[in-house]
Amino acid sequence: MLQRIQTVYLLLATICMVVSLFTNLAVFSYVDGIATFKAMGFYNNGELLFSTWSLLVIGIISVVLFLIIIFIYKWRILQIRFSIFNIFVMLGYYGLIAFYILKRNPEANSEFVRVGIGMILPFVAIVFTYLAIRKIAADEALVRSLNRIR
């Protein structure tokens, strides 16, 4: 299982999503100070300003899907389908991030300071997932070609 390159890609994508769940997505400044946006909410000096638990739930769903995809290595077509579905889940993760930023920003009169590493890592996970899909499809094509020889 771990000797396959697509499994390594899927593990790297899983790590990217887990790190994204626990690091800053963005940093904002406003009248009272600096607010950090994480998957669990907007924080100011450790105090929760605005909860975003749905973002955390979608991120956890994506991580669980990655783990399922890794362990169903015998069913390559199902792996491809779950991987494509997981790409859509991660795009939904980005959509929800945009929704929360647009919802919270005018309400708090805040200014955007910088993007956190947690905002970039889901895109890296999407790229790793795409690479894994290509390798899984190549394995499936190889298995089908060997079945024709028999």
XYZ file of C-alpha atoms in Angstrom:
150
model
C 0.000 0.000 0.000
C 2.643 2.589 0.969
C 4.939 1.569 -1.852
C 2.564 3.104 -4.379
C 3.290 6.733 -5.317
C -0.410 7.634 -5.268
C -0.583 6.625 -1.611
C 2.275 9.000 -0.866
C 0.441 11.769 -2.743
C -2.728 11.072 -0.752
C -0.801 11.074 2.541
C 0.784 14.416 1.654
C -2.655 15.805 0.792
C -3.981 14.533 4.134
C -1.128 16.216 5.983
C -1.803 19.465 4.107
C -5.463 19.439 5.133
C -4.705 18.610 8.774
C -2.166 21.437 8.987
C -4.686 23.751 7.332
C -7.222 22.976 10.062
C -4.886 24.082 12.855
C -3.015 27.051 11.375
C -4.064 30.606 10.535
C -6.106 31.033 7.383
C -5.847 34.812 7.378
C -4.989 37.737 9.646
C -7.072 40.922 9.896
C -6.542 44.172 11.730
C -9.353 46.282 13.116
C -9.949 48.947 15.740
C -9.412 46.703 18.791
C -6.329 44.914 17.488
C -5.490 41.958 15.270
C -7.857 39.067 14.588
C -6.740 35.681 13.296
C -9.021 33.513 11.199
C -8.704 29.780 11.833
C -10.911 26.861 10.878
C -12.626 27.057 14.285
C -13.317 30.780 14.242
C -12.054 34.339 14.377
C -9.820 34.937 17.403
C -8.537 38.082 19.091
C -5.812 37.423 21.689
C -7.090 33.871 22.220
C -10.684 35.028 22.678
C -13.270 33.670 20.245
C -14.969 36.499 18.346
C -16.933 34.551 15.760
C -17.369 30.777 15.463
C -16.827 28.946 12.158
C -17.356 25.324 13.174
C -18.838 24.365 9.818
C -15.483 25.102 8.208
C -13.807 22.741 10.662
C -16.401 20.044 9.940
C -15.831 20.266 6.181
C -12.075 20.054 6.743
C -12.482 16.980 8.941
C -14.737 15.375 6.318
C -11.997 15.937 3.757
C -9.350 14.360 6.004
C -11.577 11.339 6.707
C -12.225 10.950 2.979
C -8.471 10.970 2.340
C -7.994 8.202 4.899
C -10.797 6.163 3.330
C -9.290 6.670 -0.125
C -5.902 5.443 1.094
C -7.324 2.239 2.567
C -9.526 1.239 -0.393
C -6.494 0.707 -2.611
C -7.902 -2.545 -4.034
C -10.808 -0.711 -5.677
C -9.081 1.756 -7.980
C -12.186 3.099 -9.729
C -13.814 3.810 -6.368
C -10.596 5.511 -5.271
C -10.769 7.793 -8.304
C -14.416 8.648 -7.650
C -13.833 9.405 -3.976
C -10.794 11.509 -4.889
C -12.824 13.585 -7.331
C -15.532 14.006 -4.700
C -12.873 15.084 -2.195
C -11.610 17.731 -4.613
C -15.136 19.157 -4.658
C -15.231 19.042 -0.844
C -11.973 21.032 -0.722
C -13.373 23.547 -3.229
C -16.365 23.859 -0.906
C -13.893 24.466 1.915
C -12.504 27.402 -0.068
C -16.017 28.646 -0.807
C -16.887 28.587 2.882
C -13.663 30.437 3.710
C -14.641 33.146 1.219
C -18.153 33.275 2.672
C -16.886 33.776 6.227
C -14.355 36.396 5.176
C -16.974 38.338 3.238
C -19.521 37.955 6.029
C -17.201 38.995 8.839
C -15.076 41.669 7.188
C -17.711 44.413 6.626
C -19.310 43.643 9.995
C -16.101 44.276 11.955
C -14.669 47.090 9.772
C -11.442 45.150 9.510
C -8.596 45.293 7.025
C -6.880 42.314 5.501
C -3.260 41.970 6.678
C -1.950 38.684 5.269
C -2.843 35.200 4.102
C -1.934 32.383 6.438
C -0.364 29.081 5.429
C -3.685 27.377 6.103
C -5.222 29.166 3.125
C -2.608 27.832 0.686
C -2.406 24.213 1.852
C -5.854 23.057 0.596
C -4.789 24.109 -2.910
C -1.614 22.039 -2.503
C -3.821 19.144 -1.336
C -5.947 19.527 -4.483
C -2.795 19.309 -6.625
C -1.610 16.196 -4.766
C -5.052 14.636 -5.170
C -4.992 15.322 -8.897
C -1.562 13.692 -9.161
C -2.847 10.678 -7.220
C -5.862 10.380 -9.550
C -3.541 10.282 -12.551
C -1.395 7.546 -11.002
C -4.425 5.505 -9.923
C -5.807 5.729 -13.473
C -2.433 4.619 -14.858
C -2.484 1.596 -12.519
C -6.007 0.754 -13.640
C -4.977 0.985 -17.297
C -2.011 -1.295 -16.611
C -4.189 -3.883 -14.869
C -6.705 -3.823 -17.726
C -3.957 -4.259 -20.318
C -2.549 -7.232 -18.405
C -6.008 -8.815 -18.251
C -6.210 -8.681 -22.054
C -2.959 -10.630 -22.390
C -4.330 -13.554 -20.371
